[in-house]
PDB file of C-alpha atoms in Angstrom:
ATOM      1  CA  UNK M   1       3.487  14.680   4.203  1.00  0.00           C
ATOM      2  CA  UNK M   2       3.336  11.115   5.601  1.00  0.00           C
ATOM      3  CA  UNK M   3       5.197   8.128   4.480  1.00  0.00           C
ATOM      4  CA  UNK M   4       3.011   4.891   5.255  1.00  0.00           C
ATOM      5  CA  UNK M   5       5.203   1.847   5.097  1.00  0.00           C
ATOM      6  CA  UNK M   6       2.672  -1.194   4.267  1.00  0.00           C
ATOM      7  CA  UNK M   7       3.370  -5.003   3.859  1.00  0.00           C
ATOM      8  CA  UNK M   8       1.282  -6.842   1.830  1.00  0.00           C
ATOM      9  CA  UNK M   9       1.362 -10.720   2.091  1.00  0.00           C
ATOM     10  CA  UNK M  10       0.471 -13.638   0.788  1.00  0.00           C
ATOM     11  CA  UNK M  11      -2.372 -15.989   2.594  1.00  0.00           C
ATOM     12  CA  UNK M  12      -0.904 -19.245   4.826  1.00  0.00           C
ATOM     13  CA  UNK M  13      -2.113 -21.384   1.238  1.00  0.00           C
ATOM     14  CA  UNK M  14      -1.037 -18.930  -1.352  1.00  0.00           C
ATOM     15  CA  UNK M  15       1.974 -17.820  -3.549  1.00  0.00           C
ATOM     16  CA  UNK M  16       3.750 -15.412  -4.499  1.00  0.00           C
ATOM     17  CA  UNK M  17       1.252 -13.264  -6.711  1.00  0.00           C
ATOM     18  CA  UNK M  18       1.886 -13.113 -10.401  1.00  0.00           C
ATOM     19  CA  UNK M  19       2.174  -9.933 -10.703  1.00  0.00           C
ATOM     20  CA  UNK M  20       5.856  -7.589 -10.454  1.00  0.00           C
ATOM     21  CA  UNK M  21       6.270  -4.076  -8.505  1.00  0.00           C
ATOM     22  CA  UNK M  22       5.527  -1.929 -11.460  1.00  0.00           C
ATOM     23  CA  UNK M  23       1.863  -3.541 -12.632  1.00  0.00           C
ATOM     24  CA  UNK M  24       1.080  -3.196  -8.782  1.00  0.00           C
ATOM     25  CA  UNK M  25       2.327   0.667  -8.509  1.00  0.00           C
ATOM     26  CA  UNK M  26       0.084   1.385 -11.588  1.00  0.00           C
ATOM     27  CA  UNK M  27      -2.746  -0.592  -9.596  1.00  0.00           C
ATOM     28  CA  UNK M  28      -2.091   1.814  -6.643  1.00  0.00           C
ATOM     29  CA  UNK M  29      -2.731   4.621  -8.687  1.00  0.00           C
ATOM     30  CA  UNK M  30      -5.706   3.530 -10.694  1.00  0.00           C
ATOM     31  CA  UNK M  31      -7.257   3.008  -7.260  1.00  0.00           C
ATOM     32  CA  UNK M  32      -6.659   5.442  -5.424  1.00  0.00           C
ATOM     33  CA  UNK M  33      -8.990   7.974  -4.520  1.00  0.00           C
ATOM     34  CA  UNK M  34      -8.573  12.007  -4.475  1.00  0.00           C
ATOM     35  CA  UNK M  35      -8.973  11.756  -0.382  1.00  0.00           C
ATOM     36  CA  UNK M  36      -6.607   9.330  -0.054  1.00  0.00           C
ATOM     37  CA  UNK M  37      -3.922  11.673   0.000  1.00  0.00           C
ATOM     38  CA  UNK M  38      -1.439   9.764  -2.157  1.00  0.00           C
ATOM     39  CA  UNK M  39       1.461  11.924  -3.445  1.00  0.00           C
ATOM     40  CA  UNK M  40       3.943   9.069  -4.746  1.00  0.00           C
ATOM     41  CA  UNK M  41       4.221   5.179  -3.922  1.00  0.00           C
ATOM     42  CA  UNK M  42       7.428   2.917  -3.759  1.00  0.00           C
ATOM     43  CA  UNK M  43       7.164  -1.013  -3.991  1.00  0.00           C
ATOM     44  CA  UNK M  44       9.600  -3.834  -2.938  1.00  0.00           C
ATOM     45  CA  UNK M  45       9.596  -7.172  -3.640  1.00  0.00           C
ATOM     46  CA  UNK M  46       9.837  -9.048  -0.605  1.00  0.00           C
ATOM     47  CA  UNK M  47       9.970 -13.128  -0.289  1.00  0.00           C
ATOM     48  CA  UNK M  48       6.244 -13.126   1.383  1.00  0.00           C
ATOM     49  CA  UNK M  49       5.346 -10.421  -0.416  1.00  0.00           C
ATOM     50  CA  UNK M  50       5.288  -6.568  -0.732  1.00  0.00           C
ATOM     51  CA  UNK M  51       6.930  -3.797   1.028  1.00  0.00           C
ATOM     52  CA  UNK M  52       4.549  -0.396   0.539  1.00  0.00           C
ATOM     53  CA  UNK M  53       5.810   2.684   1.343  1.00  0.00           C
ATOM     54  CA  UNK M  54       2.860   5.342   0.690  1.00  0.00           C
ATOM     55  CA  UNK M  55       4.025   8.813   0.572  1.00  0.00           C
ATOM     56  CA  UNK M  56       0.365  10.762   1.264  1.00  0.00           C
ATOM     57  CA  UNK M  57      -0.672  14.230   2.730  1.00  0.00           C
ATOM     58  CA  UNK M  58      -2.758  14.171   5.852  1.00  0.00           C
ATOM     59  CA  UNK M  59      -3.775  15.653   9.381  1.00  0.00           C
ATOM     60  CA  UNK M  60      -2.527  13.539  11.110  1.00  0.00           C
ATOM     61  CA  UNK M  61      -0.660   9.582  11.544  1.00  0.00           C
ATOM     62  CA  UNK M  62      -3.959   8.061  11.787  1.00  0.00           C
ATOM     63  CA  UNK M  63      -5.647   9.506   9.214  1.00  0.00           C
ATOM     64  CA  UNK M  64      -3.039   8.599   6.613  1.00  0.00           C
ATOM     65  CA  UNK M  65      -2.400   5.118   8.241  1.00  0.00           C
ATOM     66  CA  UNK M  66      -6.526   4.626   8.344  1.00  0.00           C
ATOM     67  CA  UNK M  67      -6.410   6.098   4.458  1.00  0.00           C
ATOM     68  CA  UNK M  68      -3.338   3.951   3.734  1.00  0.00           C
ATOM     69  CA  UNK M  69      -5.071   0.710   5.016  1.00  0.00           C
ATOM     70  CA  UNK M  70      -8.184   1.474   3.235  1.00  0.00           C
ATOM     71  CA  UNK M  71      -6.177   2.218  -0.226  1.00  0.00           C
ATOM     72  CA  UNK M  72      -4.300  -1.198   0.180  1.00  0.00           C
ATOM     73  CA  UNK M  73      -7.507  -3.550   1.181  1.00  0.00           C
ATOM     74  CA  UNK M  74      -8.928  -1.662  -1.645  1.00  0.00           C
ATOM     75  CA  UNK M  75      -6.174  -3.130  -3.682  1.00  0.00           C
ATOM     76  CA  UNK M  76      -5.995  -6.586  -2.163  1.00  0.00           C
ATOM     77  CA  UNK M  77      -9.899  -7.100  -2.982  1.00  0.00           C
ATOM     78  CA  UNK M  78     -10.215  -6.264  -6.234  1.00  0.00           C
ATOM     79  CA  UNK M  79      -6.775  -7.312  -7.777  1.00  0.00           C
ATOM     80  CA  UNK M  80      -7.441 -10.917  -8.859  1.00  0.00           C
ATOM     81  CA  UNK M  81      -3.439 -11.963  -8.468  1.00  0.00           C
ATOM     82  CA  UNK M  82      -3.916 -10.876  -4.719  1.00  0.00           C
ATOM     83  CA  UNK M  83      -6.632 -13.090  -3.524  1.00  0.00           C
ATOM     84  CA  UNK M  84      -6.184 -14.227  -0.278  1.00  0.00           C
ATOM     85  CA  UNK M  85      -3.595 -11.946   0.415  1.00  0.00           C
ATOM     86  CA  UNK M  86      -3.788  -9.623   3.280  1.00  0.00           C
ATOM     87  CA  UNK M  87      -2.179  -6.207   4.818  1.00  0.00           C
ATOM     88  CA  UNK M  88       0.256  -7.163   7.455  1.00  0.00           C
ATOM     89  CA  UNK M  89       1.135  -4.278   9.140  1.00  0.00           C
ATOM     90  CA  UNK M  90       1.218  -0.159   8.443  1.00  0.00           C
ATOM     91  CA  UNK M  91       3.402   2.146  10.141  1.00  0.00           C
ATOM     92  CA  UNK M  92       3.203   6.066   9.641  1.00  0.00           C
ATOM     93  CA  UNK M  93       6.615   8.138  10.104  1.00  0.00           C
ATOM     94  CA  UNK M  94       7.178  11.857   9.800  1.00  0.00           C
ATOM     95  CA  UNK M  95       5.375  14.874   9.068  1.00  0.00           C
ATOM     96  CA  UNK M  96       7.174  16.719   6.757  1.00  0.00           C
ATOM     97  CA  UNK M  97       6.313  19.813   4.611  1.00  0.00           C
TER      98      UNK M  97
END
């Protein structure tokens, strides 16, 4: 297992979304998809936005940062309270079992 620590962030002429960590984790798993990998997901507020982390089973680091990019863009474009927002960054750590 994977953790996948994503930002989310709001666009240079948006604000903060209206929506709170919990409505977002049960976006996260409405969305995601049985090859995503997702095993559990952790949100933080952050002042520009969300902090991610994305606990998902994979081969490898880039398939679970490629499956934990496509899971949050998934998210970003059809949440309406994240319109114009965007996926800053994603980093993978571990491999534990």
């Amino acid at each position: 297992m994977y953790a996948a620590v994503v930002v989310l962030k709001a666009g240079a002429d948006q604000v903060k979304a209206p929506v709170d960590s919990a409505s977002l984790t049960d976006a996260f798993w409405a969305h995601a998809q049985e090859g995503d990998g997702m095993e559990h997901v952790r949100i933080a507020d952050r002042a520009d936005g969300f902090s991610v982390v994305l606990f998902m089973h994979g081969g490898d680091q880039t398939e679970v940062a490629t499956s934990a990019l496509a899971l949050c863009w998934r998210l970003v474009m059809v949440m309406p309270p994240l319109a114009g927002w965007y996926v800053d960054s994603c980093v993978v750590r571990g491999a534990w079992r």
